[in-house]
Coordinates of C-alpha atoms and ligand atoms in Angstrom, one line a residue:
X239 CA 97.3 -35.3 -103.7
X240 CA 96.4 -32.1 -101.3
X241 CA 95.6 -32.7 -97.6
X242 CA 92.5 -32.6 -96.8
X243 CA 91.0 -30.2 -93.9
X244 CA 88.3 -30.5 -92.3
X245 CA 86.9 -27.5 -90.4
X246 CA 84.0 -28.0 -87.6
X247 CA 82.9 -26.2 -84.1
X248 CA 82.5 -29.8 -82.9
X249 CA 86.1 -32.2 -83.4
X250 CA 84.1 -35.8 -82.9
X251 CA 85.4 -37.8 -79.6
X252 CA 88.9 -39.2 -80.7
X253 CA 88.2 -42.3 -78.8
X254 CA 86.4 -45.6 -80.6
X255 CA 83.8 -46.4 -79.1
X256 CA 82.6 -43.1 -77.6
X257 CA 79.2 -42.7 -78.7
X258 CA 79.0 -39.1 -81.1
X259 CA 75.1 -38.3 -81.1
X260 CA 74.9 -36.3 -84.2
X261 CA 74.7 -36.2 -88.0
X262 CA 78.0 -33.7 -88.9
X263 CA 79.9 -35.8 -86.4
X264 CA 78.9 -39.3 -87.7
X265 CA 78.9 -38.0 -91.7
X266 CA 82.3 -36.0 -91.4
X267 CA 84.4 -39.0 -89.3
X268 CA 83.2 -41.8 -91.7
X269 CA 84.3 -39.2 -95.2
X270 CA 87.4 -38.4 -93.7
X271 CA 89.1 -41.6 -92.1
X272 CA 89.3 -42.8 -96.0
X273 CA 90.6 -40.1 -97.5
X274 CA 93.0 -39.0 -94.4
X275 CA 93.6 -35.5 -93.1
X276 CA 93.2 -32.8 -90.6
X277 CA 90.3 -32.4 -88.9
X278 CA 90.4 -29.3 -86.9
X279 CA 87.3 -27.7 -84.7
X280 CA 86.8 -26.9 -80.6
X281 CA 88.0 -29.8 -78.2
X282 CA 84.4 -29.6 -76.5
X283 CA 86.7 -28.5 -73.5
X284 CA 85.9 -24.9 -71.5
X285 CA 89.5 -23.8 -70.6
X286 CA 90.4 -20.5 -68.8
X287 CA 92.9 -19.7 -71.4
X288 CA 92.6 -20.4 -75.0
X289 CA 96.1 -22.4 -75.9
X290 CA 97.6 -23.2 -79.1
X291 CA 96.0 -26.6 -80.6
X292 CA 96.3 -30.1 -78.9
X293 CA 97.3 -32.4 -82.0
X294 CA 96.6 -36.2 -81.8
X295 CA 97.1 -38.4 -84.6
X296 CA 95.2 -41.5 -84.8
X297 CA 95.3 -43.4 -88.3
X298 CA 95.6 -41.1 -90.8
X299 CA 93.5 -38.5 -89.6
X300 CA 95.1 -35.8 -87.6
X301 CA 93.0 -34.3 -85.2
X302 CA 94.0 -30.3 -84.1
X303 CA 91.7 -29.1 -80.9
X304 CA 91.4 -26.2 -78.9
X305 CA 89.5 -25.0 -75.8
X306 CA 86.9 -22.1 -75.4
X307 CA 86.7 -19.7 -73.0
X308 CA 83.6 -19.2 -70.8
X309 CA 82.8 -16.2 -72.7
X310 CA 84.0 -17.3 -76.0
X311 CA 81.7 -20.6 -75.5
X312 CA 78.5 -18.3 -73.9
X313 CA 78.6 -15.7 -77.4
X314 CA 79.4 -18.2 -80.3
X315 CA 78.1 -21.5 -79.6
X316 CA 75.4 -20.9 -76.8
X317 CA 74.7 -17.9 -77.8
X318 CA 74.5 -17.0 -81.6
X319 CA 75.1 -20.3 -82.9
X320 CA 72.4 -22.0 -81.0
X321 CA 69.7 -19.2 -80.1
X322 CA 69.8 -17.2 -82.7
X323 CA 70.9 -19.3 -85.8
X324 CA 69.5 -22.5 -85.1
X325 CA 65.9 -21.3 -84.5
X326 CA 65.9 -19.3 -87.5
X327 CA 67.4 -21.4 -89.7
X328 CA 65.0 -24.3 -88.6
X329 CA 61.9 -21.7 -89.0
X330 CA 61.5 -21.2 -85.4
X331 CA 61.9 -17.2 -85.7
X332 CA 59.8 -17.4 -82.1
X333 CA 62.1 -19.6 -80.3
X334 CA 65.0 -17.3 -82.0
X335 CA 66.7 -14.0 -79.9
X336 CA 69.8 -11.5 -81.6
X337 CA 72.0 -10.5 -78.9
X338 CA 74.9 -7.9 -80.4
X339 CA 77.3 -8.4 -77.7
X340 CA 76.9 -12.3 -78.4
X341 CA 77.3 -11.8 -82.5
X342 CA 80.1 -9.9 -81.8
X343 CA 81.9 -12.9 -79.9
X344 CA 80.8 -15.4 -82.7
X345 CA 82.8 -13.4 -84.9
X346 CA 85.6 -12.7 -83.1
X347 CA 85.6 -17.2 -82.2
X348 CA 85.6 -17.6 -86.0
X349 CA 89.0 -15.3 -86.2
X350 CA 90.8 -16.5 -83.4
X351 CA 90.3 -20.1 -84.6
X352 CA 91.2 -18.9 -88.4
X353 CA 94.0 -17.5 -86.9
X354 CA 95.3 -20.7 -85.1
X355 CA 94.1 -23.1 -88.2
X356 CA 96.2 -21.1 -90.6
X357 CA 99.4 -21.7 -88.5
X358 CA 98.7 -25.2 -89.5
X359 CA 98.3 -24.8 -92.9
X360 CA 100.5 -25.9 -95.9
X361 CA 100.3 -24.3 -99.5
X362 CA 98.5 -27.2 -101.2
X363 CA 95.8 -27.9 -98.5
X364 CA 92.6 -28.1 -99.5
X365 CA 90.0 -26.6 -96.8
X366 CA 86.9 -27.5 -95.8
X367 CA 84.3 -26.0 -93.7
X368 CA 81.5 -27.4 -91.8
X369 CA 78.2 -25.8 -91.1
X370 CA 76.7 -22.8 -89.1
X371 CA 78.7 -22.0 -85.9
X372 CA 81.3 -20.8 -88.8
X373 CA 79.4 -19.4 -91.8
X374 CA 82.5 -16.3 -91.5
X375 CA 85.3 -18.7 -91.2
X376 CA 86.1 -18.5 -94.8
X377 CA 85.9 -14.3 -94.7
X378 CA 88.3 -14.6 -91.6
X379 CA 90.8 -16.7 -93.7
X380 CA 90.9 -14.6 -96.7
X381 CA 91.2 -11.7 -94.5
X382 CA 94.8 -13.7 -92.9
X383 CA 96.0 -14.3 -96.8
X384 CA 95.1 -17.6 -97.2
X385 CA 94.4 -18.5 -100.4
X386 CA 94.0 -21.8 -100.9
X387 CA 90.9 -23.5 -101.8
X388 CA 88.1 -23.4 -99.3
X389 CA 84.5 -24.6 -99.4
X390 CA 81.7 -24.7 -97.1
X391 CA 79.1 -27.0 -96.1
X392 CA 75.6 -26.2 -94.4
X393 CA 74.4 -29.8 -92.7
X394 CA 70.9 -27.9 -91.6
X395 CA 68.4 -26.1 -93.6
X396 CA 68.8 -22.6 -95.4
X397 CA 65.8 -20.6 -95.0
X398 CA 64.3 -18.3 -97.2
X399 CA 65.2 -15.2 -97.8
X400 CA 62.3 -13.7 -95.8
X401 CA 62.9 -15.6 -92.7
X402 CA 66.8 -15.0 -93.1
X403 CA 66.4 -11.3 -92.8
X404 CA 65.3 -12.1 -89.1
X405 CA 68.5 -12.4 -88.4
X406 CA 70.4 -8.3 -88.1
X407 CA 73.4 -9.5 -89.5
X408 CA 72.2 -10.9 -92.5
X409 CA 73.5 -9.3 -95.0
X410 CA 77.1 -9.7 -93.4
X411 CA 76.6 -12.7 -93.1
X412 CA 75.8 -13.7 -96.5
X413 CA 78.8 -11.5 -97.8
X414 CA 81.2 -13.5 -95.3
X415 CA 79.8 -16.6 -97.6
X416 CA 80.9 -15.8 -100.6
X417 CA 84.4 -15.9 -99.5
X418 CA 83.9 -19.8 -100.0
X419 CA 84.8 -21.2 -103.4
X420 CA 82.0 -23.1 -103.2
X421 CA 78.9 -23.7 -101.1
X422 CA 77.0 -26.4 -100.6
X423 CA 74.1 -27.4 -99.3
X424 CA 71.5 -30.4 -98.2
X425 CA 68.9 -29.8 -100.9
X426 CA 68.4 -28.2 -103.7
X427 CA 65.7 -26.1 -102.1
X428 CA 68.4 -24.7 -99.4
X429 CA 70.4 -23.9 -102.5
X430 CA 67.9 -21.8 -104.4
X431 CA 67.2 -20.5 -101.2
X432 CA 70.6 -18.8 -101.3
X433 CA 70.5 -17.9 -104.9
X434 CA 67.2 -16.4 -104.1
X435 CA 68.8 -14.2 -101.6
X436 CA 71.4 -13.2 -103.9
X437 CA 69.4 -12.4 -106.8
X438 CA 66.1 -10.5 -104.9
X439 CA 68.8 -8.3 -102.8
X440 CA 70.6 -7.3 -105.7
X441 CA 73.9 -9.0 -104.5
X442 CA 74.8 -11.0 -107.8
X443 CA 73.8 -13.4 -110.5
X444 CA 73.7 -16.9 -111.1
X445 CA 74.8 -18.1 -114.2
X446 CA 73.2 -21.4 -115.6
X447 CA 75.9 -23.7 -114.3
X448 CA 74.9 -22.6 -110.7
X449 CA 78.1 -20.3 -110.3
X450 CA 77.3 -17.1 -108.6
X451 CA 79.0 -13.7 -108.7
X452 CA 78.2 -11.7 -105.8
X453 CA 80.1 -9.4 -103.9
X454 CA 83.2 -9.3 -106.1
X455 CA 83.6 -13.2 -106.0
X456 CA 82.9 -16.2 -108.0
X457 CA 81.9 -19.4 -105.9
X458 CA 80.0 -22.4 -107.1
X459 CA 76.5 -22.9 -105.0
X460 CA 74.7 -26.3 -105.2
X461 CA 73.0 -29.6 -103.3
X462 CA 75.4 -32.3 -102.3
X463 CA 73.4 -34.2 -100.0
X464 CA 74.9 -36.4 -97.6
X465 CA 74.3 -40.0 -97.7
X466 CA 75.5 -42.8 -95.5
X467 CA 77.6 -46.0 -95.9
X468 CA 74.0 -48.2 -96.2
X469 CA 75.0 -51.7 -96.6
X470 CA 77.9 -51.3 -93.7
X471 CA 74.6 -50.2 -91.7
X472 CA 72.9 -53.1 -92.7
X473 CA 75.7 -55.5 -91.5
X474 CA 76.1 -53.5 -88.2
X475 CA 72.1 -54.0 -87.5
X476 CA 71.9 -57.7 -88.2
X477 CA 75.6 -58.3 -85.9
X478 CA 74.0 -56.2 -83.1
X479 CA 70.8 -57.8 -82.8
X480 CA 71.3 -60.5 -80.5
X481 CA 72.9 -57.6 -78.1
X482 CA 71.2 -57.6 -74.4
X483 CA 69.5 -54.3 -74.6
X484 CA 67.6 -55.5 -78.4
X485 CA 67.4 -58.8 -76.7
X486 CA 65.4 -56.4 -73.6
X487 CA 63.1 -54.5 -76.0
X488 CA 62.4 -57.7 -78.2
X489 CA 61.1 -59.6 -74.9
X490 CA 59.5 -56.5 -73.6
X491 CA 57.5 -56.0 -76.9
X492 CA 56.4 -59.4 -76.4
X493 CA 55.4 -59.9 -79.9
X494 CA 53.6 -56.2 -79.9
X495 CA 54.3 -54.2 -83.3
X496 CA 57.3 -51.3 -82.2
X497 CA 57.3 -47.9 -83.7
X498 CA 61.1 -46.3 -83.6
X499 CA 62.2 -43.3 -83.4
X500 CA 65.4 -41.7 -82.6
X501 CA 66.4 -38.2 -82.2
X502 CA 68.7 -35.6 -80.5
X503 CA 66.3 -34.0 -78.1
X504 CA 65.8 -30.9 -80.2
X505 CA 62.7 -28.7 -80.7
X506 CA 63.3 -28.9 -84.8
X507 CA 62.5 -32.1 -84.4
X508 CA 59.1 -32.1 -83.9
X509 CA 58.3 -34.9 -80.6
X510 CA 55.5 -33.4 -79.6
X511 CA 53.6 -33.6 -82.5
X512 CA 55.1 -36.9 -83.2
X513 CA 53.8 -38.1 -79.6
X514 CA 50.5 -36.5 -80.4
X515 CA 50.0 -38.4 -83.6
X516 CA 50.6 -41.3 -81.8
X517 CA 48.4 -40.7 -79.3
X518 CA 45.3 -39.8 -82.1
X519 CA 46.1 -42.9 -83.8
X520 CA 45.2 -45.2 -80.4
X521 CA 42.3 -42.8 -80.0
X522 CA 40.7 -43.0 -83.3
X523 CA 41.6 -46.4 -84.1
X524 CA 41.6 -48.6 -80.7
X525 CA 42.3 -51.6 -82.4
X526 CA 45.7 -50.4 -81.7
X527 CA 45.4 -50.4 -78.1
X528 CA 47.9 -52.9 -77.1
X529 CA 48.8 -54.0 -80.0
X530 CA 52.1 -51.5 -80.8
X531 CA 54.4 -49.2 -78.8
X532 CA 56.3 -46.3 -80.0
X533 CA 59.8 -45.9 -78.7
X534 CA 61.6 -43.0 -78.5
X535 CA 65.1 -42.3 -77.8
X536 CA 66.4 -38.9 -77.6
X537 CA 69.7 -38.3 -76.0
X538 CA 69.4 -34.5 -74.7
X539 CA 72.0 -31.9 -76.1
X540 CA 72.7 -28.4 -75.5
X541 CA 71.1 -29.0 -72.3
X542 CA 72.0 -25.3 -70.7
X543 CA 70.4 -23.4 -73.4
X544 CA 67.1 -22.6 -72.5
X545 CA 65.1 -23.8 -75.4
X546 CA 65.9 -26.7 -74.6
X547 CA 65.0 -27.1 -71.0
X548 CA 61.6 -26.5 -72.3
X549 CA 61.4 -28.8 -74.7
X550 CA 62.3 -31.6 -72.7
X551 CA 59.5 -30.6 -69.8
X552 CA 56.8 -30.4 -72.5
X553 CA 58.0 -33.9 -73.9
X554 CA 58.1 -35.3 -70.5
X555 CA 54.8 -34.1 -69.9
X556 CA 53.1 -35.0 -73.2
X557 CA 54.7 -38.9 -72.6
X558 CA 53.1 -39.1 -69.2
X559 CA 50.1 -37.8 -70.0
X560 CA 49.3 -40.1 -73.3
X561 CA 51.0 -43.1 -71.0
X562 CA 48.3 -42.0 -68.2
X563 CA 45.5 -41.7 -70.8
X564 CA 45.9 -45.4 -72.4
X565 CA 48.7 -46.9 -70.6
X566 CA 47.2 -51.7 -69.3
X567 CA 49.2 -53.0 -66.9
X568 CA 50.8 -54.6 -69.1
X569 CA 51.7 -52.4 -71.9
X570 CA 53.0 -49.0 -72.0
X571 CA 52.1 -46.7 -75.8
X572 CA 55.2 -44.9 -74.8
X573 CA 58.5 -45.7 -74.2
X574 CA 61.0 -42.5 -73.6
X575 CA 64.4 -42.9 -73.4
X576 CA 66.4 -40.0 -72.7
X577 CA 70.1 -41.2 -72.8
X578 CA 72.7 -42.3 -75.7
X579 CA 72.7 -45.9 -77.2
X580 CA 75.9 -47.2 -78.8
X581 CA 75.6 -46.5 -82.6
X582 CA 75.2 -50.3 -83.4
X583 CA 72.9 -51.3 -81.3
X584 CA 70.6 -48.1 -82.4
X585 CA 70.7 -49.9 -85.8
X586 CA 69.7 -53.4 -84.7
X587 CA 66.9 -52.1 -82.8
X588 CA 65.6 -49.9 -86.4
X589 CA 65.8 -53.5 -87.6
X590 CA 63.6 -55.0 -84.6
X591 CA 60.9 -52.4 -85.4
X592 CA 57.9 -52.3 -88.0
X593 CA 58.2 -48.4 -88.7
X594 CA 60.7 -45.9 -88.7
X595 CA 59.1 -42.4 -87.3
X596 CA 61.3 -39.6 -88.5
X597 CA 59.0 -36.4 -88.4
X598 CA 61.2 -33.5 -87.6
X599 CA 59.4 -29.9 -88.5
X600 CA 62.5 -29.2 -90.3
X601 CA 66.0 -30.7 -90.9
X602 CA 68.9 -30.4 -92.8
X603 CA 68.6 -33.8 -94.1
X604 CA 67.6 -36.5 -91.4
X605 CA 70.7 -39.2 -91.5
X606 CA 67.7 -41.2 -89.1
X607 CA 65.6 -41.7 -92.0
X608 CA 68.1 -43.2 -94.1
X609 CA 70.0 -45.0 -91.3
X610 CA 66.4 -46.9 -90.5
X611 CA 65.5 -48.1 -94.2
X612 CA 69.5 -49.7 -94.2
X613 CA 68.8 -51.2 -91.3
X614 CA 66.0 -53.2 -92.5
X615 CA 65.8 -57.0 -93.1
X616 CA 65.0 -57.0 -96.4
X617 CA 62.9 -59.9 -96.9
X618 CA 60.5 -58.8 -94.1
X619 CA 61.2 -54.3 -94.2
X620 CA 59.5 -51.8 -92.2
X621 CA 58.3 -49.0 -92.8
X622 CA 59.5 -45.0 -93.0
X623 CA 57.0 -42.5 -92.2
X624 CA 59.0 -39.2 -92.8
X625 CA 58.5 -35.5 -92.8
X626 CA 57.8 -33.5 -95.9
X627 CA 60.4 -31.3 -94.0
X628 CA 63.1 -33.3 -93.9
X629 CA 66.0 -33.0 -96.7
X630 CA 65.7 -36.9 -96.8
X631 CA 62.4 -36.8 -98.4
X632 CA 63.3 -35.3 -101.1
X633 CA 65.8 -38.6 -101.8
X634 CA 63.6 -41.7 -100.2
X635 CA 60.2 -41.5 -102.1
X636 CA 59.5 -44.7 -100.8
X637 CA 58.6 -43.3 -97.7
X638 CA 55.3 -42.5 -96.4
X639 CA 55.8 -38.8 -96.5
X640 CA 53.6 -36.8 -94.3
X641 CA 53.4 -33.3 -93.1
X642 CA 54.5 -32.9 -89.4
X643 CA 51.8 -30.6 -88.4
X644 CA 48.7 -32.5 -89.5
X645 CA 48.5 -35.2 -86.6
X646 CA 45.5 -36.4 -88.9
X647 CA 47.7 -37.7 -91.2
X648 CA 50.7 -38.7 -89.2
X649 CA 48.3 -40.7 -87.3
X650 CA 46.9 -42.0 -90.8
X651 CA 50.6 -43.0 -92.1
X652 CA 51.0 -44.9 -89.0
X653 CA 47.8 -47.0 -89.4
X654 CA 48.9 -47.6 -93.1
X655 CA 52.7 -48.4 -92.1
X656 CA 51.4 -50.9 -89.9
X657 CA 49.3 -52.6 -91.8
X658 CA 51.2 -52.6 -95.3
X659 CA 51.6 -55.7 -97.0
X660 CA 54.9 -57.5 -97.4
X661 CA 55.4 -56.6 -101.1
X662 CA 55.0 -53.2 -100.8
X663 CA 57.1 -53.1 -97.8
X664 CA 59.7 -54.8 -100.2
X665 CA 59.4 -53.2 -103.1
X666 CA 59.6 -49.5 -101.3
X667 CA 62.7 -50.8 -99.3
X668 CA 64.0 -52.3 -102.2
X669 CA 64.0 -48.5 -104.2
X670 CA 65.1 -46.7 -101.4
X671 CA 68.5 -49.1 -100.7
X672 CA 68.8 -48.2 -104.1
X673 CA 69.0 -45.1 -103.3
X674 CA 70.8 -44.8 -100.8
X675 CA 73.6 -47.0 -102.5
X676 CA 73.2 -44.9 -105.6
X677 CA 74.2 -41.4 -103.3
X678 CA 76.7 -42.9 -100.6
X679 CA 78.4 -41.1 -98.3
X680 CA 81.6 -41.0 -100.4
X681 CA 79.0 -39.5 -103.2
X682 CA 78.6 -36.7 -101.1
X683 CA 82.6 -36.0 -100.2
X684 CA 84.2 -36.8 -104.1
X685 CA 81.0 -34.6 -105.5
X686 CA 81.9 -31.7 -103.0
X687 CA 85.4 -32.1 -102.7
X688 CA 86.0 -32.4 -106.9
X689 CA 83.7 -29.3 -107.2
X690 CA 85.5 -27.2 -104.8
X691 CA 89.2 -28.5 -106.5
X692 CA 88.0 -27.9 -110.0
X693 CA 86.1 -24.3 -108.8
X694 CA 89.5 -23.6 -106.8
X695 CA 92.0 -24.0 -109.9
X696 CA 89.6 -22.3 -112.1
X697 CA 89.9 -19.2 -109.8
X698 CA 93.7 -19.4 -109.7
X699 CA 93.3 -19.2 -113.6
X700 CA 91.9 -15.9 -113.7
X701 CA 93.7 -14.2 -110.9
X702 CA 97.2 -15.2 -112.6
X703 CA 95.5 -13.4 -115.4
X704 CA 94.9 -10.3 -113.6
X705 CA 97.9 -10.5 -112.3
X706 CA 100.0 -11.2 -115.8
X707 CA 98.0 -8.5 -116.9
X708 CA 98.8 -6.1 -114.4
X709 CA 95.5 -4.5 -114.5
X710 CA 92.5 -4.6 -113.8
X711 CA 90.3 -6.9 -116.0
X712 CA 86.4 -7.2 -116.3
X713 CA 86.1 -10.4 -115.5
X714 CA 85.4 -11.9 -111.6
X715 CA 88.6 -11.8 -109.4
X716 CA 88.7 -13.5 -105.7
X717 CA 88.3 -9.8 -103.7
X718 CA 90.0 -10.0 -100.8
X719 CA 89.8 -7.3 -98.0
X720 CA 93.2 -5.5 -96.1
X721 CA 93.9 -8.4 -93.0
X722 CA 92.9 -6.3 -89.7
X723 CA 89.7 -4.8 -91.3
X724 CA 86.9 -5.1 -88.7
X725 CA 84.8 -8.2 -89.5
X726 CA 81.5 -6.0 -89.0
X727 CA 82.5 -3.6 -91.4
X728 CA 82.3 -5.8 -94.2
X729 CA 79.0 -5.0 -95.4
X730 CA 79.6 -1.7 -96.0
X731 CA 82.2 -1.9 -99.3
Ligands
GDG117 C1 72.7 -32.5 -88.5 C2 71.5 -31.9 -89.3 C3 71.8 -33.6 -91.0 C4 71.3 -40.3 -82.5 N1 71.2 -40.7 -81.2 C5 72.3 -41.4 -81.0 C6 73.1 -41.4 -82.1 N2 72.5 -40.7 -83.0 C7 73.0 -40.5 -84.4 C8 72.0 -41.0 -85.4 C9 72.5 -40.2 -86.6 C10 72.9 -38.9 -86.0 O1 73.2 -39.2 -84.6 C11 71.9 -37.8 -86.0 O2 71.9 -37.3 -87.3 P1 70.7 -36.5 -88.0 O3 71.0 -36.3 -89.4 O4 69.4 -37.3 -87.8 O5 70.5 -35.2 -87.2 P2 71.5 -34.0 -86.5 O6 72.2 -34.4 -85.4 O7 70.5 -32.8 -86.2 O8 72.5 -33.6 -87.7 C12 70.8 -33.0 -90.1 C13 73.1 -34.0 -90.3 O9 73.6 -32.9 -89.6 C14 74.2 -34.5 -91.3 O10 74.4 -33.6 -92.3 O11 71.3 -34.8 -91.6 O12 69.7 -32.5 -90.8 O13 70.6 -31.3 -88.3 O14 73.5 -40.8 -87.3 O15 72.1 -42.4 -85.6 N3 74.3 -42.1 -82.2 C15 74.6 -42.7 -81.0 N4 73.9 -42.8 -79.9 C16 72.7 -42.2 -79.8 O16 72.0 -42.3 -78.8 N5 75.8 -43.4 -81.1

């Protein structure tokens, strides 16, 4: 059996216990510590001189780290990573700014760490990549001579082709792609979203069995979206619920109806809104009043880019202002916590609550939303209100699906979560756990992982036949570009 290796910007803490707020993190730890591996990716550490790789092994996963420079961290992560490609690719071409300098550094970060990766490397590893701090990590591989099988994930949403044309480098970009032997990503409209590229630009063609032949290469494109483990959630959330801080909320509520939602503090995810909502359903319906309190946790991350510092100020300010507008002495509508909970306990306190608010404007796939139906006691569920805009809706039609930016009916959703009778609270848990058992988070790695083997071998096939052949056949052959050539140049072959 091939190693397995596991590419990310992000390695997740090494130690148990150390809380890691966030989806890739949480998805790619869980796949890999049963299948064993490499995982290799940036130690989170800012070092004055980028070192070979600090390897730890714990268990059978090896974990192979390395620092960033000030300026390597500034161009690739803070920079293009997180204020250009983030916005965009969430839709937020307002919030999103192209700096050359900066695109220039995110590419040279993805061939330095190439570079030190393939040192590691043994002939029958099987490679893959995680999301979009290294969309040209593949391109950068290929270009060292490496060929063994590689595939790439995308955890958060492909836009459309219109909105990815905001970006200068697209085209680049996409090229660097289809180095991958396959692609995946959360949904099958962030898939066609790609093929649509391909196919209006004039790159390629798809055949029916979703392979695509673009820019010389062959690669499988498709949805694989990522699940979680649900019934070890559901044991986690009943374990943790007599912990002190559930134990706090349960007495605090004081028998009031809770509202949950948790989220990294993140503009895509759409607070504001959400806290509006909230605030039209106590205004329209004052029954309410009193009656049910909407917690929101939201450890903050990439605190020093500056969307972000904005975000939190208008969350902070919508929270007070709703608080000062309906806020008894006794009860507060809104609860905001801005810090980390341990993992566990976030689940026991899904569990304690009535709904499950997971409204982000857009998102990859939301593991929230599926963590929070999981979670649920099933003889007595809440409720999921989720975002059209999430990937998870797509896969938990037992949700109340809503549209994030129609408070109307946010605030509607609520009202109906609130008040839904226990056998429809059952019977939509009921299809959803389902579901979620039905597309586990091991569905997601053997799906991906067996594609990107069988696409791999099928490749090797028909470059042995070129090769046998000694000429140059009309069929699709891996390209691969002289190693040294300019990353930035690519486009123009
Ligand atoms: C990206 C994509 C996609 C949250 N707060 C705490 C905490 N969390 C955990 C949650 C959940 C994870 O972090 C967040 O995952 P999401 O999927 O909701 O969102 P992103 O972080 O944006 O993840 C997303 C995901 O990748 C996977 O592919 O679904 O669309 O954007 O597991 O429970 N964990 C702990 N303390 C917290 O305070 N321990």
């Amino acid at each position: 059996m091939s190693r397995l290796i596991v590419v990310s910007n992000r390695v997740a803490p090494t130690q148990e216990g150390r809380p890691a707020a966030g989806g890739l993190a949480i998805g790619v730890l869980d796949a890999l510590k049963e299948t064993g591996g490499l995982w290799f990716g940036w130690s989170g550490e800012i070092v004055t001189q980028s070192d070979g790789p600090a390897i730890e092994k714990q268990g059978n996963v090896t974990y192979a780290t390395v620092g960033l420079t000030r300026r390597d961290y500034d161009q690739y992560y803070r920079g293009f990573s997180n204020a250009t490609l983030w916005p965009t690719f969430h839709y937020r071409t307002d919030l999103s700014r192209y700096d050359r300098q900066e695109y220039a550094g995110y590419l040279r970060v993805n061939i330095a760490l190439a570079t030190q990766l393939k040192a590691l490397l043994r002939p029958d590893d099987i490679i893959w990549v995680h999301d979009y701090h290294l969309l040209p990590f593949g391109r950068a591989l290929r270009d060292l001579g490496v060929t063994n099988p590689i595939g790439f994930f995308l955890h958060i949403p492909f836009p459309v082709p219109e909105m990815l044309r905001a970006v200068p480098p697209h085209a680049e970009l996409v090229h660097a792609m289809c180095s991958y032997d396959v692609l995946g990503f959360q949904t099958q409209t962030d898939s066609q979203a790609f093929i649509d590229y391909i196919e209006r630009g004039g790159f390629g063609s798809v055949s029916s069995e979703g392979m695509v032949h673009a820019f010389g290469r062959l690669l499988k494109v498709g949805a694989y979206p990522i699940g979680i483990y649900p019934d070890a959630v559901a044991k986690a959330a009943e374990q943790f619920s007599d912990r002190k801080s559930v134990a706090e909320l349960r007495e605090a509520a004081g028998g009031r109806k809770l509202i949950m939602s948790v989220d990294r503090l993140d503009y895509s995810k759409g607070l504001v809104e959400r806290f509006q909502a909230f605030e039209r359903l106590l205004a329209d319906v004052p029954h309410w009043q009193g009656k049910v309190s909407l917690v929101q946790i939201a450890p903050p991350t990439r605190s020093d880019v500056q969307t972000y510092q904005r975000i939190r100020q208008t969350l902070e300010g919508e929270a007070g202002r709703i608080n000062g507008r309906f806020a008894q002495l006794d009860w507060t509508p809104i609860q905001y916590l801005n810090r980390k909970y341990e993992r566990n306990v976030l689940m026991a306190l899904f569990r304690l609550s009535q709904v499950g608010y997971v409204t982000p404007l857009r998102d990859g796939m939301n593991l929230v939303a599926k963590e929070y139906v999981a979670s649920q006691d099933p003889a007595d569920p809440g409720v999921l209100v989720l975002s059209q805009f999430a990937g998870a809706a797509e896969q938990l039609p037992g949700a109340l699906v809503v549209n994030p930016f129609d408070l109307s009916q946010m605030a509607d959703a609520l009202a109906c979560a609130l008040s839904m009778p226990l056998n429809e609270r059952k019977a939509r848990h009921a299809d959803m756990m389902a579901r979620l058992r039905a597309n586990d988070l091991s569905t997601w790695r053997d799906a991906f992982l067996d594609d990107l083997r069988h696409v791999a071998a099928a490749a090797s096939v028909t470059r042995r036949a070129v090769e046998l052949a000694d000429k140059s056949l009309d069929v699709p052959i891996p390209f691969r570009y002289p190693v040294n050539r300019p990353a930035r140049e690519l486009h123009r072959s």
